[in-house]
Coordinates of C-alpha atoms and ligand atoms in Angstrom, one line a residue:
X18 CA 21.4 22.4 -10.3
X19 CA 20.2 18.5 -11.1
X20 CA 16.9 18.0 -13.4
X21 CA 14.9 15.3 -11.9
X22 CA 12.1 13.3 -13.2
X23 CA 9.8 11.0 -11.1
X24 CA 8.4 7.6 -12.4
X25 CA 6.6 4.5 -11.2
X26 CA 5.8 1.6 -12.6
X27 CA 5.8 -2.3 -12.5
X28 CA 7.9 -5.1 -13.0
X29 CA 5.1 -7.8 -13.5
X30 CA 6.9 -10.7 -14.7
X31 CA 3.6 -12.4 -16.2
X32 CA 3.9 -9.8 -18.4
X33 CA 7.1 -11.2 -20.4
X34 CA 4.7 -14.2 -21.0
X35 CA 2.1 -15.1 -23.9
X36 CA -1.7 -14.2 -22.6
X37 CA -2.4 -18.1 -22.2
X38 CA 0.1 -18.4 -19.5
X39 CA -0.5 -14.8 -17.9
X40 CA -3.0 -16.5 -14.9
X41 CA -0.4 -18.8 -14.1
X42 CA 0.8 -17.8 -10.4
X43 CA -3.3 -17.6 -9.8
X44 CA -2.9 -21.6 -11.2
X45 CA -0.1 -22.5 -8.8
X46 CA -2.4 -21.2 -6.1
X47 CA -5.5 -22.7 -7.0
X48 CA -3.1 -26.3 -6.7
X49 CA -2.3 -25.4 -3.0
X50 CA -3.6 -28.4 -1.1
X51 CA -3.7 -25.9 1.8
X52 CA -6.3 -24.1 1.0
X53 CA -10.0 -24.8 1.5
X54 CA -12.1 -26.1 -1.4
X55 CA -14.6 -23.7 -0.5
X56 CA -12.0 -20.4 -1.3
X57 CA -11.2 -21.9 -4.8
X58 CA -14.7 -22.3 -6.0
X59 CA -14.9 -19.4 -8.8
X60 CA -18.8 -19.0 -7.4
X61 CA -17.2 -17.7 -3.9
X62 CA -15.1 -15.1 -5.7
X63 CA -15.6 -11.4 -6.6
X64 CA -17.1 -10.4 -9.4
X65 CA -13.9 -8.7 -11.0
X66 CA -12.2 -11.9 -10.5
X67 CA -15.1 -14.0 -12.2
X68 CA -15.5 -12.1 -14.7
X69 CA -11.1 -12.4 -15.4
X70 CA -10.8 -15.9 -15.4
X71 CA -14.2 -16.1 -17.3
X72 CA -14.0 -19.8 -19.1
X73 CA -10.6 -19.4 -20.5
X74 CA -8.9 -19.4 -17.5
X75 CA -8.1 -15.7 -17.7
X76 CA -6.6 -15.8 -21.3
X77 CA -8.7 -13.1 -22.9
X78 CA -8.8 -11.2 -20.3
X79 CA -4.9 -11.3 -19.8
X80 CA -4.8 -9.5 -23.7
X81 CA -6.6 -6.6 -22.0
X82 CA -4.2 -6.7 -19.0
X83 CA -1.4 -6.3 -21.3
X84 CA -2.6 -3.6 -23.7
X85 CA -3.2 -1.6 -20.8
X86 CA 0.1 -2.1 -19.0
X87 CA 1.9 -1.5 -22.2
X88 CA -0.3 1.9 -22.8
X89 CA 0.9 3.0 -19.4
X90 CA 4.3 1.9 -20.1
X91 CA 4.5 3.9 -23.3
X92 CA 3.6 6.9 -21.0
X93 CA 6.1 6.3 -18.7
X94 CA 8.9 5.8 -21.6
X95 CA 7.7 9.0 -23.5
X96 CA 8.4 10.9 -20.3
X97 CA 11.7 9.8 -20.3
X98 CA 12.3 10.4 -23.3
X99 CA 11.3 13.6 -23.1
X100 CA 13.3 14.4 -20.1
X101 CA 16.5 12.6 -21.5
X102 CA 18.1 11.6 -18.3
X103 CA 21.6 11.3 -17.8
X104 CA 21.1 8.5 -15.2
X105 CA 18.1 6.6 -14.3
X106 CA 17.8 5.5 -10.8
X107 CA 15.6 2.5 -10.0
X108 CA 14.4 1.6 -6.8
X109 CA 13.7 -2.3 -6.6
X110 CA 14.2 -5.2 -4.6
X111 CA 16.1 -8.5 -4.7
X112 CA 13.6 -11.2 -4.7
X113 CA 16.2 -14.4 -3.5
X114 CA 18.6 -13.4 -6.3
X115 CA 21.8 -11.7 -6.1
X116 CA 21.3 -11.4 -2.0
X117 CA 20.4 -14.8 -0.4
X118 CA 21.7 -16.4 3.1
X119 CA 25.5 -14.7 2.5
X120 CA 23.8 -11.7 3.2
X121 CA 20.8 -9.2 3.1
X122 CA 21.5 -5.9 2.9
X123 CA 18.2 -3.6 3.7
X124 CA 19.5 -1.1 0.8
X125 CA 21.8 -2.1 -1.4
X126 CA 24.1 0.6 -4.2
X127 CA 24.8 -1.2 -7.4
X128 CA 28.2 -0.1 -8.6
X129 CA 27.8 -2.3 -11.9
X130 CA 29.2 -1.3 -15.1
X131 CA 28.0 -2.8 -18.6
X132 CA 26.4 -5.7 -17.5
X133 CA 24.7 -8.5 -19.4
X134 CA 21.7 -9.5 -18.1
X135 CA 18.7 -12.4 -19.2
X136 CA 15.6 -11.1 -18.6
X137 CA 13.7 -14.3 -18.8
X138 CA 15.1 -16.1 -16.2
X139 CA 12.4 -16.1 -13.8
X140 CA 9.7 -17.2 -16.1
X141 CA 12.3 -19.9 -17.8
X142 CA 12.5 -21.3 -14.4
X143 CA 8.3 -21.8 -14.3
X144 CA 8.6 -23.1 -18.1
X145 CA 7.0 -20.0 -19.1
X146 CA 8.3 -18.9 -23.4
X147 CA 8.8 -15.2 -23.6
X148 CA 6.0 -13.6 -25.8
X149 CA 8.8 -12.3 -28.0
X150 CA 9.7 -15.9 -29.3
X151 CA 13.3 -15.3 -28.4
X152 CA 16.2 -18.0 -26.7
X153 CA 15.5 -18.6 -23.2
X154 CA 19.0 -17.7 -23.0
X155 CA 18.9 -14.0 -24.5
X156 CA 20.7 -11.1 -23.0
X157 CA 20.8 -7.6 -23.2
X158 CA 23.3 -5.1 -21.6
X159 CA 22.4 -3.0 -18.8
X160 CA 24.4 0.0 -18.7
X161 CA 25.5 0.2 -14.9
X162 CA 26.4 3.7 -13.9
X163 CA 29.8 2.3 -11.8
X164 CA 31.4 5.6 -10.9
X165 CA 28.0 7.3 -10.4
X166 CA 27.1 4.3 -8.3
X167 CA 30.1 5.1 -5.8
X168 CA 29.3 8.6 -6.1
X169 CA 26.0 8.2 -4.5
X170 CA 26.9 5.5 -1.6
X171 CA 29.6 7.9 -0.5
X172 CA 27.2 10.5 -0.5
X173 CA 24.3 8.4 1.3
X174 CA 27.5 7.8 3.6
X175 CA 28.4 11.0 4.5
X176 CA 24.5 12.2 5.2
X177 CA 24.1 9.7 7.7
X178 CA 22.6 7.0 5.9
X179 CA 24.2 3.8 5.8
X180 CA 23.8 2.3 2.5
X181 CA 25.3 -1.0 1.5
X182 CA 26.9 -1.3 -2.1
X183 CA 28.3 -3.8 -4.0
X184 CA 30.7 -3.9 -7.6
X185 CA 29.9 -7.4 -8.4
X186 CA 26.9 -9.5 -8.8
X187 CA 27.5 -12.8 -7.2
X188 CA 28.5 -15.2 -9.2
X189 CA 25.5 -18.0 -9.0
X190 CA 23.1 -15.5 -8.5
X191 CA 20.2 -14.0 -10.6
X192 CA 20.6 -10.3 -11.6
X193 CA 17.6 -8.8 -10.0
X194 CA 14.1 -9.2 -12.0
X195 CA 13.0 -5.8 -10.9
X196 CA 15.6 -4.2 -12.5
X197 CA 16.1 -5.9 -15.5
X198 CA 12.3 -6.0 -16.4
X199 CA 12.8 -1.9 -15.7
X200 CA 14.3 -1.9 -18.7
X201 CA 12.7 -4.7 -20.5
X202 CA 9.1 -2.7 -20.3
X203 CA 10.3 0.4 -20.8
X204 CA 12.0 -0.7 -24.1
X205 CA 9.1 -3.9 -24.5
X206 CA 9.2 -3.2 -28.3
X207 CA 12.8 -4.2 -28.7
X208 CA 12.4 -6.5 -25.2
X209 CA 15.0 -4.2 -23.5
X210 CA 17.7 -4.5 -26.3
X211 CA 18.2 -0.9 -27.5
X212 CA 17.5 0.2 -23.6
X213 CA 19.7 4.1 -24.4
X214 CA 20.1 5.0 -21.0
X215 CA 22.6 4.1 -17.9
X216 CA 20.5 2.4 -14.8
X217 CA 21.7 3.1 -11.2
X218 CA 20.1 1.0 -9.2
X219 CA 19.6 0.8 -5.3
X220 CA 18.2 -2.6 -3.9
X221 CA 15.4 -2.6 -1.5
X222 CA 14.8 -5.8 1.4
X223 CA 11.3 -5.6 0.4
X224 CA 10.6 -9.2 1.4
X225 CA 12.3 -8.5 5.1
X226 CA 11.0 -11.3 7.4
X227 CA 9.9 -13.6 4.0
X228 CA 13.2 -12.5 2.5
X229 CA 14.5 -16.4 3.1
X230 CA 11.8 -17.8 4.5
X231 CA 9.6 -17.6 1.3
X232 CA 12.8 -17.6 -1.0
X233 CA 11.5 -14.8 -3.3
X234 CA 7.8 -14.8 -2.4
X235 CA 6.2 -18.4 -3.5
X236 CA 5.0 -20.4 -0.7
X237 CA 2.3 -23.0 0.0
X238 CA 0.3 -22.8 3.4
X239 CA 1.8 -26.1 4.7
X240 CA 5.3 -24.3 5.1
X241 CA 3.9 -21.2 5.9
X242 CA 2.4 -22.9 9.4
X243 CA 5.7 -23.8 10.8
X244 CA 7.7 -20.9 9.1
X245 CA 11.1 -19.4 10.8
X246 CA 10.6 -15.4 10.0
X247 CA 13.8 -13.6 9.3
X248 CA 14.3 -9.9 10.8
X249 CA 12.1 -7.9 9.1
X250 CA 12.9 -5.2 6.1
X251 CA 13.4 -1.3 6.6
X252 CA 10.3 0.7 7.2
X253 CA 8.2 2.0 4.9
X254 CA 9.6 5.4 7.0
X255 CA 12.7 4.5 6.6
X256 CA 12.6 3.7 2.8
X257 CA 10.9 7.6 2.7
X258 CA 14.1 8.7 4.5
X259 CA 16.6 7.1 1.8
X260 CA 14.1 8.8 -1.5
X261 CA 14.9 11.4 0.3
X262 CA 18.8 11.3 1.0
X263 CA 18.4 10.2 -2.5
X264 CA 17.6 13.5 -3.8
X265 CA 19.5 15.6 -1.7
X266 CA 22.7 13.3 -3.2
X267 CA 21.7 14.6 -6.6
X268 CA 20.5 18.0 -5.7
X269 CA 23.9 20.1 -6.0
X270 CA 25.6 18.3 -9.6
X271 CA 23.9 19.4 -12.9
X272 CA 22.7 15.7 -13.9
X273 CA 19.5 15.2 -15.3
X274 CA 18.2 12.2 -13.1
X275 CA 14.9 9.9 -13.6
X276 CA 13.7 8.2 -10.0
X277 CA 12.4 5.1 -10.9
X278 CA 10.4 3.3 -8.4
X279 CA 10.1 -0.3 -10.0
X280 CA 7.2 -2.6 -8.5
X281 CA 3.5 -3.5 -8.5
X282 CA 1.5 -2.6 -5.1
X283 CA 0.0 -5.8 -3.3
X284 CA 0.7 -9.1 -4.4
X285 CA -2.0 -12.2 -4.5
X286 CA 1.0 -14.8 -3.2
X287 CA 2.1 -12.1 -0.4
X288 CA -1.5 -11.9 0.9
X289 CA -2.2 -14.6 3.3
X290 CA -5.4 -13.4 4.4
X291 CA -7.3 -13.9 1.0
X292 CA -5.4 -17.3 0.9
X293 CA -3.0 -16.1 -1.7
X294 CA -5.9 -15.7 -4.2
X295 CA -6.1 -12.3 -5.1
X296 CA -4.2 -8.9 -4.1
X297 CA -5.3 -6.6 -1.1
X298 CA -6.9 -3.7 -3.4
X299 CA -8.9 -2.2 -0.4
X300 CA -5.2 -1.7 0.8
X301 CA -3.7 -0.4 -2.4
X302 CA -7.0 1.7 -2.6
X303 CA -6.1 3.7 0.3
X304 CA -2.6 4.5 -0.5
X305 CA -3.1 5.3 -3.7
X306 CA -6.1 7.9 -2.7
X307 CA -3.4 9.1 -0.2
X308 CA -1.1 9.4 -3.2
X309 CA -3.0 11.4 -5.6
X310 CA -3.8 14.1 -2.8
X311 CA 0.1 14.0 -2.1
X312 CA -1.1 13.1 1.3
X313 CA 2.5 11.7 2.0
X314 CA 1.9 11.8 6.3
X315 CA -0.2 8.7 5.5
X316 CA 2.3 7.0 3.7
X317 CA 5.0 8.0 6.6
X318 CA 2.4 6.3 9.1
X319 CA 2.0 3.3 7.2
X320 CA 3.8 0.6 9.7
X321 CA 6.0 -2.2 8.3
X322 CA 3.1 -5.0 10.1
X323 CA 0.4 -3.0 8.0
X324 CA 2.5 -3.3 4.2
X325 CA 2.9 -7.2 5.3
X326 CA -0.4 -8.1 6.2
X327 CA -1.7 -6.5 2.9
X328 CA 1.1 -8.2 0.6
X329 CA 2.3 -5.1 -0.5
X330 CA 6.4 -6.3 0.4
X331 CA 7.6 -4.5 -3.2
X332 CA 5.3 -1.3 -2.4
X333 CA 9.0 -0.1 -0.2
X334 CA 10.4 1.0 -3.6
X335 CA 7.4 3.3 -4.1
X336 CA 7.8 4.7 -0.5
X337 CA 11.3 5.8 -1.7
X338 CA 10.0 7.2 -4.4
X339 CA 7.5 9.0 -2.8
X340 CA 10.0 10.5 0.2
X341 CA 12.3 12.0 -2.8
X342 CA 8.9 13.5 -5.0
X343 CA 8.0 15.0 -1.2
X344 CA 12.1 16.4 -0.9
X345 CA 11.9 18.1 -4.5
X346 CA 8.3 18.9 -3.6
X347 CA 7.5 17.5 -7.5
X348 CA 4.1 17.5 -8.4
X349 CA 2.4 14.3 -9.4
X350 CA 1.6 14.6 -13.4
X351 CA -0.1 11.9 -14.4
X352 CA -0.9 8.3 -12.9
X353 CA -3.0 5.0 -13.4
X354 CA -3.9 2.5 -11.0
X355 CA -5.0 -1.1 -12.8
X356 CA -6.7 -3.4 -10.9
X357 CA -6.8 -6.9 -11.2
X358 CA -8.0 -10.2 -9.1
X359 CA -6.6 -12.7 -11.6
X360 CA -3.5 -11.4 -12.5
X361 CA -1.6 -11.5 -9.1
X362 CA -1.1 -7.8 -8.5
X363 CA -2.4 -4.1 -8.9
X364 CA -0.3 -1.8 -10.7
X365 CA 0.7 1.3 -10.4
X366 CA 1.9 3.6 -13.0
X367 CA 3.4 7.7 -12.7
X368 CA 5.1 10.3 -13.4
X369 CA 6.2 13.2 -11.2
X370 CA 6.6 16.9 -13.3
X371 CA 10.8 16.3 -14.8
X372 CA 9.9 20.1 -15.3
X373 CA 10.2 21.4 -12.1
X374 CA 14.0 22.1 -10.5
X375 CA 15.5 21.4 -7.1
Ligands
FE2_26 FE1 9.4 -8.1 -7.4

């Protein structure tokens, strides 16, 4: 019988960038003519977010971000480790990279073999250096599980859920951040270089009805006004369906396999309400309470409007995390929930017991 291991953790892209420049999406925001004076004023803002941007503009406080992101990453790496997977899974989402107006797939098999990827791409496009002082241009391989890959989708197939898949990244586009910075942060020492383990990943609409509209998540209020929604994304049900199917996929061969859910919960630039300034934590609050208890009929009642409204798009990977944890009935072991106000997102970090059998 298969091994598994449950993870969760974030792809922050801010965090590939020196402390100096970690505020930055916060500093795009603040140059929104769209939104009030009134909302910008740091004297109007909580007192988390005050005391983050503080007078450097969030630099100091950006050192601590990162030391405690890395702690929690270290966790999530010695887990793995410890587990040794055959395969690691990761559920994230295209962000306008490989999938754009061609076509959206809600879920999306990667049937990639060695492939080589930049990890920096998304910050070289916002003129942001990578904290390693490497070429903007570096690559490291990601080892694609191809015949694993196919494995699965016809397995999904056959159980009734209709996956997409796909054996070749297209040509122009970007190979999805959430992957990649998978396994850039779980191997930040080497900055994803000596990565030792195959990644089989499934892409997630997360962005559903901002998906085009937003072209990967950025958008100023002026175009928001007048914007044409796309349809929206699967369910956060849905997404607990295919964790799942997932599992069940897995269940009868004798792999060891790591589920990797690969995202931060609500984003500052997804949350309209707070004018894009900071990320719905009341939100992220109660899911993650709901989380801890294993209380997964509130994450199953969540509604698709409700994940929107609280810019939580990327949170679907973590529902398909959470519906396979809830199939293999795998305990929670150990999580962290880091809140910030400055640095665009809460994160999420843990680790289902890789003890436990199907
Ligand atoms: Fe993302």
């Amino acid at each position: 019988m298969a091994e598994f291991l449950g993870l969760g953790l974030t792809h922050y892209p801010l965090l590939s960038v020196a402390d100096d420049r970690m505020a930055d999406l916060l500093r795009w925001t603040l140059a929104d003519p769209g939104i009030p004076d009134q909302h910008k004023d740091p004297a109007a803002w909580p007192e988390l977010m005050r005391r983050e941007w503080a007078a450097d503009g969030g630099t100091a406080a950006a050192a601590g971000h990162r030391k405690h992101l890395r702690e929690d990453l270290t966790a999530c790496r010695a887990a793995l480790d410890e587990f040794s997977p055959d395969v690691v899974l990761v559920w994230g989402d295209d962000q306008y990279e490989n999938f754009r107006e061609e076509v959206v797939p809600p879920f999306c098999v990667l049937a990639y073999g060695e492939t080589e990827v930049c990890p920096f791409e998304v910050m070289n496009e916002r003129g942001a250096p990578n904290v390693w002082g490497l070429p903007d241009d570096m690559t490291f391989t990601l080892h694609g599980d191809e015949p694993g890959a196919r494995r699965l989708a016809n397995e999904l197939l056959e159980d009734g859920f209709d996956v997409a898949y796909s054996y070749q990244k297209r040509e122009a586009g970007h190979f999805p951040h959430a992957i990649a910075n998978t396994q850039l942060f779980l191997d930040y020492d080497n900055a994803g270089r000596e990565f030792p383990y195959k990644i089989l990943p499934i892409t997630v609409n997360c962005y559903g009805q901002h998906a085009i509209a937003r072209r990967g998540g950025l958008a100023r209020f002026a175009d928001i006004e007048d914007e044409r929604l796309d349809p929206i994304g699967p369910s956060p049900r849905r997404c607990f369906q295919l964790g799942g199917a997932v599992a069940r996929a897995f269940a009868g061969t004798d792999l060891r396999v790591a589920l990797v859910a690969s995202s931060s919960w609500s984003h500052a630039f997804l949350n309209d309400k707070d004018w894009h300034l900071r990320p719905d934590t009341p939100a992220d609050q109660v899911l993650y309470d709901a989380f801890v208890a294993g209380d997964w009929d509130t994450w199953t009642a969540t509604t698709g409007k409700q994940v929107v409204d609280a810019g939580q798009h990327e949170m679907l990977n973590w529902f398909c995390l959470a519906g396979a944890m809830h199939e293999l009935n795998l305990p929670l072991t150990w999580s962290d929930f880091v809140v910030t106000d400055v640095f665009n997102s809460n994160k999420c970090f843990a680790i289902f017991d890789g003890k436990a059998t199907s």
